[in-house]
XYZ file of N, CA, C and O in Angstrom:
660
model
N 0.834 -1.196 0.014
C 0.025 0.014 0.035
C 0.855 1.209 0.085
O 2.037 1.195 0.216
N 0.192 2.347 -0.190
C 0.955 3.576 -0.211
C 1.585 3.935 1.066
O 2.740 4.396 1.154
N 0.906 3.533 2.217
C 1.428 3.895 3.580
C 2.739 2.974 3.767
O 3.631 3.474 4.422
N 2.645 1.700 3.316
C 3.827 0.875 3.504
C 4.964 1.373 2.735
O 6.217 1.300 3.350
N 4.742 1.846 1.603
C 5.856 2.384 0.694
C 6.485 3.585 1.390
O 7.682 3.865 1.334
N 5.575 4.499 2.036
C 6.058 5.668 2.759
C 6.932 5.164 3.988
O 7.868 5.879 4.321
N 6.515 4.160 4.624
C 7.191 3.783 5.874
C 8.543 3.216 5.433
O 9.642 3.611 6.045
N 8.651 2.521 4.302
C 9.906 1.991 3.806
C 10.688 3.220 3.377
O 12.090 3.352 3.704
N 10.243 4.246 2.561
C 11.023 5.290 2.259
C 11.604 6.087 3.497
O 12.776 6.639 3.460
N 10.756 6.314 4.598
C 11.231 7.115 5.661
C 12.248 6.291 6.364
O 13.264 6.900 6.924
N 12.128 5.092 6.497
C 13.113 4.199 7.137
C 14.379 4.277 6.417
O 15.515 4.488 7.051
N 14.263 4.285 5.089
C 15.634 4.326 4.221
C 16.275 5.745 4.536
O 17.504 5.840 4.654
N 15.449 6.725 4.502
C 15.968 8.139 4.761
C 16.794 8.113 6.030
O 17.928 8.685 6.051
N 16.098 7.636 7.057
C 16.687 7.692 8.418
C 18.059 6.897 8.428
O 19.162 7.356 8.934
N 18.093 5.683 7.664
C 19.314 4.933 7.593
C 20.367 5.599 6.782
O 21.579 5.669 7.280
N 20.068 6.220 5.621
C 21.051 6.787 4.809
C 21.643 8.210 5.450
O 22.808 8.207 5.420
N 20.714 8.925 6.100
C 21.281 10.169 6.839
C 22.298 9.740 7.888
O 23.487 10.229 8.034
N 21.879 8.763 8.654
C 22.782 8.185 9.736
C 23.942 7.503 9.300
O 25.049 7.653 9.855
N 23.799 6.834 8.152
C 25.048 6.193 7.443
C 26.038 7.283 7.154
O 27.240 6.991 7.527
N 25.631 8.317 6.655
C 26.612 9.394 6.151
C 27.324 9.941 7.377
O 28.566 10.147 7.420
N 26.612 10.120 8.483
C 27.265 10.639 9.670
C 28.106 9.592 10.397
O 29.144 10.053 10.881
N 27.759 8.266 10.343
C 28.588 7.157 10.897
C 29.787 7.138 10.137
O 30.815 6.901 10.638
N 29.716 7.222 8.871
C 30.877 7.066 7.981
C 31.798 8.194 8.163
O 33.010 7.945 8.288
N 31.277 9.407 8.285
C 32.163 10.568 8.533
C 32.827 10.458 9.960
O 34.023 10.699 10.095
N 32.046 9.944 10.926
C 32.626 9.838 12.307
C 33.832 8.952 12.366
O 34.828 9.084 13.027
N 33.747 7.887 11.517
C 34.754 6.895 11.528
C 35.995 7.447 10.837
O 37.205 7.070 11.155
N 35.901 8.406 9.966
C 36.986 9.039 9.245
C 37.659 10.214 9.921
O 38.636 10.756 9.490
N 36.963 10.718 10.974
C 37.533 11.928 11.533
C 38.884 11.873 12.095
O 39.778 12.772 11.685
N 39.326 10.782 12.786
C 40.753 10.672 13.182
C 41.781 10.679 12.106
O 42.759 11.401 11.964
N 41.305 9.960 10.920
C 42.162 9.957 9.735
C 42.353 11.397 9.126
O 43.390 11.679 8.651
N 41.170 12.022 9.072
C 41.124 13.365 8.422
C 42.116 14.360 9.203
O 42.926 15.152 8.675
N 41.995 14.216 10.580
C 42.784 14.952 11.317
C 44.240 14.667 11.293
O 45.205 15.667 11.067
N 44.561 13.555 11.190
C 45.983 13.068 10.911
C 46.432 13.589 9.531
O 47.633 14.080 9.573
N 45.725 13.415 8.542
C 46.193 13.841 7.069
C 46.304 15.313 7.045
O 47.092 15.843 6.269
N 45.553 16.032 7.791
C 45.632 17.522 7.807
C 46.808 18.063 8.499
O 47.175 19.086 8.329
N 47.343 17.287 9.343
C 48.509 17.597 10.123
C 48.252 18.821 11.116
O 49.111 19.670 11.260
N 47.119 18.884 11.791
C 46.839 19.944 12.695
C 46.564 19.376 14.058
O 46.281 18.249 14.240
N 46.799 20.135 15.063
C 46.634 19.737 16.398
C 45.156 19.544 16.700
O 44.263 19.957 16.051
N 44.993 18.787 17.900
C 43.532 18.493 18.283
C 42.655 19.609 18.633
O 41.466 19.637 18.172
N 43.175 20.685 19.177
C 42.330 21.907 19.563
C 41.804 22.589 18.282
O 40.758 22.962 18.166
N 42.891 22.836 17.267
C 42.555 23.468 16.073
C 41.412 22.665 15.309
O 40.535 23.185 14.782
N 41.676 21.319 15.289
C 40.852 20.426 14.482
C 39.386 20.458 15.169
O 38.399 20.514 14.564
N 39.404 20.394 16.475
C 38.110 20.502 17.197
C 37.343 21.708 17.001
O 36.156 21.743 16.756
N 38.048 22.881 16.882
C 37.449 24.147 16.492
C 36.881 24.097 15.096
O 35.723 24.572 14.865
N 37.612 23.441 14.189
C 37.043 23.391 12.799
C 35.842 22.590 12.785
O 34.864 22.834 12.091
N 35.699 21.438 13.548
C 34.683 20.621 13.551
C 33.479 21.346 14.141
O 32.300 21.202 13.757
N 33.701 22.128 15.226
C 32.478 22.860 15.760
C 31.963 24.004 15.036
O 30.883 24.494 15.218
N 32.666 24.398 13.968
C 32.070 25.324 13.038
C 30.743 24.906 12.373
O 30.023 25.810 11.886
N 30.588 23.619 12.383
C 29.208 23.206 11.773
C 28.155 23.743 12.543
O 27.017 23.874 12.042
N 28.298 24.275 13.833
C 27.196 24.782 14.659
C 26.683 25.975 14.015
O 25.488 26.341 14.085
N 27.512 26.747 13.249
C 27.152 27.974 12.603
C 26.107 27.717 11.499
O 25.030 28.402 11.239
N 26.364 26.593 10.794
C 25.406 26.243 9.715
C 24.095 25.831 10.269
O 23.013 26.149 9.803
N 24.147 25.050 11.439
C 22.921 24.521 12.116
C 22.132 25.779 12.720
O 20.920 25.711 12.457
N 22.786 26.612 13.207
C 22.152 27.824 13.707
C 21.499 28.659 12.610
O 20.345 29.226 12.955
N 22.098 28.735 11.494
C 21.536 29.384 10.412
C 20.316 28.645 9.810
O 19.361 29.269 9.414
N 20.215 27.289 9.943
C 19.123 26.511 9.330
C 17.973 26.403 10.204
O 16.870 26.306 9.800
N 18.208 26.662 11.518
C 16.989 26.421 12.471
C 15.950 27.267 12.186
O 14.707 26.860 12.166
N 16.167 28.660 11.966
C 14.967 29.513 11.717
C 14.380 29.353 10.152
O 13.199 29.516 9.946
N 15.341 28.851 9.310
C 14.894 28.772 7.916
C 14.167 27.477 7.767
O 13.282 27.371 6.835
N 14.448 26.424 8.483
C 13.943 25.124 8.209
C 12.369 25.116 8.430
O 11.691 24.609 7.375
N 11.746 25.574 9.414
C 10.239 25.690 9.355
C 9.674 26.469 8.302
O 8.647 26.139 7.751
N 10.365 27.548 7.902
C 9.789 28.485 6.951
C 9.874 27.768 5.551
O 8.939 27.806 4.782
N 10.996 26.983 5.273
C 11.154 26.292 3.993
C 10.052 25.108 3.996
O 9.386 24.989 3.032
N 9.868 24.402 5.094
C 8.890 23.297 5.106
C 7.440 23.844 4.880
O 6.718 23.215 4.278
N 7.217 25.039 5.563
C 5.962 25.559 5.409
C 5.510 26.134 4.030
O 4.504 25.851 3.452
N 6.555 26.683 3.329
C 6.389 27.167 2.016
C 6.400 26.014 0.987
O 5.759 26.184 -0.126
N 7.311 25.060 1.140
C 7.495 24.064 -0.018
C 7.168 22.611 0.407
O 7.217 21.780 -0.389
N 7.079 22.411 1.636
C 6.817 20.993 2.181
C 8.097 20.397 2.610
O 9.222 20.905 2.254
N 7.944 19.357 3.437
C 9.216 18.671 4.030
C 9.923 17.954 2.951
O 11.077 17.764 3.192
N 9.249 17.511 1.950
C 10.096 16.776 0.920
C 11.010 17.644 0.116
O 12.156 17.144 -0.108
N 10.713 18.803 -0.150
C 11.565 19.774 -0.743
C 12.871 20.065 0.198
O 13.932 20.090 -0.124
N 12.542 20.367 1.530
C 13.462 20.599 2.446
C 14.396 19.455 2.527
O 15.572 19.592 2.666
N 13.796 18.235 2.599
C 14.715 17.063 2.777
C 15.515 16.939 1.503
O 16.754 16.496 1.684
N 15.224 17.081 0.398
C 15.999 16.998 -0.817
C 17.162 17.964 -0.709
O 18.307 17.712 -0.972
N 16.886 19.331 -0.313
C 17.885 20.314 -0.163
C 18.873 19.884 0.871
O 20.084 19.953 0.681
N 18.260 19.277 1.955
C 19.172 18.774 3.088
C 20.116 17.664 2.541
O 21.409 17.669 2.953
N 19.573 16.686 1.847
C 20.359 15.543 1.406
C 21.456 16.070 0.394
O 22.660 15.617 0.429
N 21.015 16.950 -0.577
C 22.039 17.489 -1.464
C 23.021 18.299 -0.757
O 24.299 18.237 -1.105
N 22.628 19.041 0.305
C 23.650 19.882 1.065
C 24.644 18.946 1.783
O 25.895 19.263 1.880
N 24.119 17.815 2.375
C 25.021 16.866 2.971
C 26.021 16.262 2.105
O 27.176 16.243 2.354
N 25.472 15.789 0.979
C 26.445 15.173 -0.137
C 27.458 16.361 -0.479
O 28.607 15.983 -0.599
N 27.093 17.539 -0.784
C 27.932 18.574 -1.028
C 29.044 18.913 0.028
O 30.161 19.087 -0.200
N 28.489 19.005 1.116
C 29.387 19.232 2.304
C 30.475 18.295 2.622
O 31.664 18.482 2.698
N 30.021 16.981 2.490
C 31.107 15.888 2.642
C 32.020 15.866 1.506
O 33.241 15.592 1.621
N 31.585 16.216 0.293
C 32.413 16.434 -0.931
C 33.433 17.552 -0.754
O 34.630 17.299 -1.008
N 32.980 18.626 -0.241
C 33.859 19.823 -0.029
C 34.956 19.429 0.933
O 36.097 19.803 0.716
N 34.743 18.568 1.949
C 35.676 18.206 2.878
C 36.715 17.448 2.233
O 37.967 17.522 2.803
N 36.506 16.752 1.242
C 37.482 15.856 0.533
C 38.194 16.601 -0.514
O 39.160 16.082 -1.084
N 37.787 17.746 -1.100
C 38.274 18.181 -2.293
C 39.600 19.094 -2.204
O 40.322 19.344 -3.023
N 39.679 19.671 -0.949
C 40.768 20.540 -0.828
C 41.259 20.577 0.631
O 40.632 20.303 1.534
N 42.642 20.857 0.650
C 43.228 20.918 1.958
C 43.375 22.150 2.751
O 43.903 22.178 3.788
N 42.785 23.289 2.176
C 42.834 24.502 2.847
C 41.860 24.468 4.050
O 40.703 23.893 3.951
N 42.307 25.229 5.079
C 41.413 25.308 6.254
C 40.115 26.018 6.011
O 39.049 25.613 6.467
N 40.178 27.086 5.147
C 38.878 27.774 4.811
C 37.881 26.898 4.137
O 36.740 26.954 4.457
N 38.300 26.161 3.150
C 37.380 25.248 2.399
C 36.803 24.209 3.480
O 35.686 23.865 3.371
N 37.671 23.684 4.306
C 37.281 22.722 5.294
C 36.113 23.285 6.199
O 35.152 22.573 6.479
N 36.397 24.508 6.562
C 35.438 25.169 7.525
C 34.068 25.472 6.686
O 32.980 25.058 7.308
N 34.231 25.797 5.475
C 32.939 25.988 4.666
C 32.225 24.654 4.470
O 30.941 24.533 4.692
N 32.980 23.518 4.363
C 32.319 22.245 4.267
C 31.550 21.874 5.560
O 30.506 21.355 5.581
N 32.207 22.107 6.757
C 31.612 21.910 7.967
C 30.300 22.753 8.118
O 29.385 22.210 8.642
N 30.356 23.882 7.750
C 29.166 24.824 7.856
C 27.990 24.284 7.094
O 26.837 24.249 7.417
N 28.282 23.912 5.820
C 27.394 23.192 4.942
C 26.725 21.968 5.581
O 25.536 21.780 5.492
N 27.540 21.110 6.226
C 27.038 20.029 6.829
C 26.080 20.313 8.092
O 25.109 19.598 8.270
N 26.550 21.286 8.783
C 25.711 21.736 9.892
C 24.361 22.251 9.380
O 23.278 21.903 9.828
N 24.344 23.050 8.322
C 23.111 23.582 7.805
C 22.140 22.462 7.312
O 21.073 22.361 7.515
N 22.862 21.515 6.470
C 22.130 20.436 5.851
C 21.615 19.489 6.804
O 20.578 18.865 6.538
N 22.431 19.185 7.860
C 22.019 18.155 8.822
C 20.560 18.545 9.439
O 19.778 17.738 9.558
N 20.451 19.859 9.734
C 19.094 20.331 10.275
C 18.081 20.051 9.335
O 17.037 19.602 9.631
N 18.287 20.484 8.015
C 17.203 20.442 7.080
C 16.879 18.951 6.804
O 15.708 18.563 6.779
N 17.929 18.135 6.667
C 17.536 16.674 6.323
C 16.883 15.894 7.530
O 16.010 15.318 7.239
N 17.571 16.112 8.631
C 16.958 15.339 9.840
C 15.527 15.886 10.284
O 14.646 15.118 10.437
N 15.505 17.118 10.232
C 14.215 17.767 10.716
C 13.051 17.387 9.724
O 11.934 17.080 10.178
N 13.475 17.343 8.428
C 12.481 16.965 7.442
C 12.188 15.419 7.420
O 10.972 15.164 7.264
N 13.119 14.611 7.700
C 12.785 13.254 7.796
C 12.000 12.954 9.011
O 10.987 12.187 8.992
N 12.198 13.679 10.031
C 11.285 13.527 11.279
C 9.890 14.126 11.001
O 8.813 13.523 11.443
N 9.706 15.184 10.251
C 8.437 15.734 9.848
C 7.696 14.765 8.984
O 6.508 14.360 9.156
N 8.416 13.999 8.013
C 7.802 13.034 7.211
C 7.279 11.901 8.166
O 6.221 11.402 7.915
N 8.079 11.366 9.194
C 7.654 10.468 10.019
C 6.409 10.776 10.867
O 5.560 9.987 11.062
N 6.450 12.007 11.238
C 5.224 12.644 12.180
C 3.934 12.611 11.141
O 2.937 12.221 11.687
N 4.084 12.990 9.937
C 2.983 12.992 9.043
C 2.451 11.471 8.857
O 1.259 11.243 8.915
N 3.369 10.627 8.666
C 3.049 9.273 8.548
C 2.252 8.738 9.666
O 1.229 8.064 9.590
N 2.800 8.955 10.960
C 2.143 8.472 12.145
C 0.819 9.026 12.295
O -0.036 8.222 12.660
N 0.548 10.242 11.901
C -0.808 10.815 12.033
C -1.716 10.027 11.061
O -2.831 9.718 11.257
N -1.147 9.780 9.835
C -2.049 9.155 8.679
C -2.385 7.708 9.111
O -3.453 7.367 8.782
N -1.460 6.980 9.606
C -1.723 5.551 9.855
C -2.241 5.349 11.351
O -2.464 4.222 11.749
N -2.198 6.471 12.075
C -2.492 6.408 13.514
C -1.810 5.229 14.243
O -2.396 4.402 14.948
N -0.605 5.298 14.236
C 0.351 4.357 14.749
C 1.632 4.973 15.107
O 2.035 5.994 14.553
N 2.365 4.397 16.096
C 3.689 5.028 16.633
C 4.853 4.284 15.921
O 4.984 3.047 15.901
N 5.553 5.136 15.041
C 6.651 4.559 14.263
C 8.028 5.337 14.460
O 9.057 4.933 14.094
N 7.926 6.356 15.209
C 9.115 7.295 15.400
C 10.229 6.505 15.955
O 11.389 6.655 15.513
N 9.962 5.853 17.117
C 11.094 4.884 17.770
C 11.725 4.002 16.726
O 12.993 3.728 16.704
N 10.939 3.377 15.927
C 11.418 2.439 14.891
C 12.379 3.093 13.892
O 13.415 2.652 13.536
N 11.926 4.285 13.475
C 12.679 5.011 12.472
C 14.019 5.390 13.107
O 15.079 5.375 12.555
N 14.020 5.854 14.418
C 15.257 6.232 15.100
C 16.199 5.027 15.256
O 17.277 5.212 15.079
N 15.520 3.788 15.595
C 16.354 2.562 15.745
C 17.074 2.295 14.383
O 18.205 1.905 14.337
N 16.223 2.377 13.408
C 16.838 2.043 11.961
C 17.820 3.104 11.623
O 18.962 2.717 11.038
N 17.713 4.295 12.054
C 18.816 5.339 11.881
C 20.011 4.885 12.637
O 21.096 5.082 12.210
N 19.833 4.424 13.880
C 21.075 3.982 14.640
C 21.838 2.847 14.047
O 22.967 2.865 13.895
N 21.006 1.950 13.321
C 21.670 0.890 12.604
C 22.402 1.333 11.318
O 23.520 0.945 11.168
N 21.810 2.361 10.648
C 22.419 2.934 9.595
C 23.830 3.632 10.011
O 24.750 3.460 9.304
N 23.674 4.377 11.169
C 24.992 4.987 11.603
C 26.041 3.966 11.975
O 27.247 4.174 11.707
N 25.666 2.828 12.619
C 26.592 1.772 12.853
C 27.184 1.222 11.699
O 28.421 1.068 11.530
N 26.422 0.834 10.612
C 26.876 0.408 9.490
C 27.782 1.390 8.652
O 28.796 1.035 8.177
N 27.367 2.581 8.796
C 28.240 3.704 8.145
C 29.609 3.772 8.803
O 30.682 3.925 8.143
N 29.626 3.557 10.183
C 30.953 3.617 10.931
C 31.801 2.431 10.486
O 33.015 2.539 10.311
N 31.110 1.323 10.382
C 31.852 0.146 10.136
C 32.367 0.043 8.485
O 33.566 -0.089 8.376
N 31.593 0.809 7.682
C 32.077 0.838 6.330
C 33.227 1.889 6.306
O 34.248 1.716 5.569
N 33.075 3.068 7.028
C 34.051 4.085 7.079
C 35.369 3.453 7.656
O 36.558 3.749 7.106
N 35.323 2.579 8.697
C 36.540 1.920 9.208
C 37.140 0.984 8.196
O 38.337 0.977 7.969
N 36.312 0.186 7.400
C 36.766 -0.647 6.479
C 37.486 0.125 5.307
O 38.383 -0.305 4.763
N 36.854 1.304 4.940
C 37.455 2.056 3.820
C 38.869 2.599 4.268
O 39.698 2.551 3.437
N 38.961 2.916 5.576
C 40.233 3.447 5.956
C 41.306 2.350 6.077
O 42.449 2.537 5.700
N 40.784 1.177 6.495
C 41.778 -0.009 6.384
C 42.282 -0.229 4.986
O 43.398 -0.548 4.699
N 41.404 -0.169 4.066
C 41.565 -0.446 2.548
C 42.550 0.772 2.131
O 43.499 0.357 1.393
N 42.246 1.923 2.402
C 43.161 3.021 2.083
C 44.557 2.907 2.612
O 45.646 3.090 1.976
N 44.571 2.486 3.915
C 45.895 2.306 4.570
C 46.668 1.154 3.835
O 47.944 1.262 3.697
N 46.011 0.069 3.525
C 46.661 -0.997 2.877
C 47.181 -0.571 1.447
O 48.282 -0.873 1.098
N 46.325 0.288 0.803
C 46.788 0.610 -0.548
C 47.926 1.608 -0.617
O 48.826 1.400 -1.250
N 47.863 2.510 0.513
C 49.061 3.402 0.623
C 50.420 2.617 1.112
O 51.339 2.811 0.401
N 50.215 1.678 1.843
C 51.247 0.872 2.375
C 51.918 0.199 1.151
O 53.159 0.013 0.882
N 51.062 -0.536 0.233
C 51.415 -1.259 -0.898
C 52.053 -0.371 -1.946
O 53.185 -0.700 -2.533
N 51.621 0.925 -1.978
C 52.122 1.815 -2.990
C 53.476 2.309 -2.495
O 54.414 2.394 -3.374
N 53.792 2.408 -1.240
C 55.042 2.832 -0.707
C 56.081 1.667 -0.999
O 57.235 1.902 -1.158
N 55.627 0.419 -0.852
C 56.449 -0.715 -1.059
C 56.879 -0.765 -2.548
O 58.041 -1.302 -2.877
N 56.055 -0.514 -3.343
C 56.294 -0.575 -4.901
C 57.004 0.591 -5.420
O 57.757 1.037 -5.845
């Protein structure tokens, strides 16, 4: 049915968003090491994502009210993809900070919109699903962290082999 397809779609959204953050979390120590900066400076860089989140908080409800949560969700997912890409394309501190701000902004849009979609579905089917969606998000985050760790192991082996050859 249409409601079942909506449940699956919302579950996938929660899993994908959490997967992205889990994957990024696993890569943080590697990113810090490859950037060659101290813990305090890197922590400050990571904290700049709050500026993007603070900018998104007042805009998110206005965007959802004007265009719907699905449009805000698409903008959020595209923003997350762009932000994570920006973190990888350049080694300058300024570009890294811009990427973190993008991630902060997009995380509010994507997650708030996914929660709004879940709330709409709960009202429509007159059943409680939010906990299930959050649990699925947790599994997505765990899988993302495992994949991130596996990717780092693969990168480390590839770099080690390249140095030997």
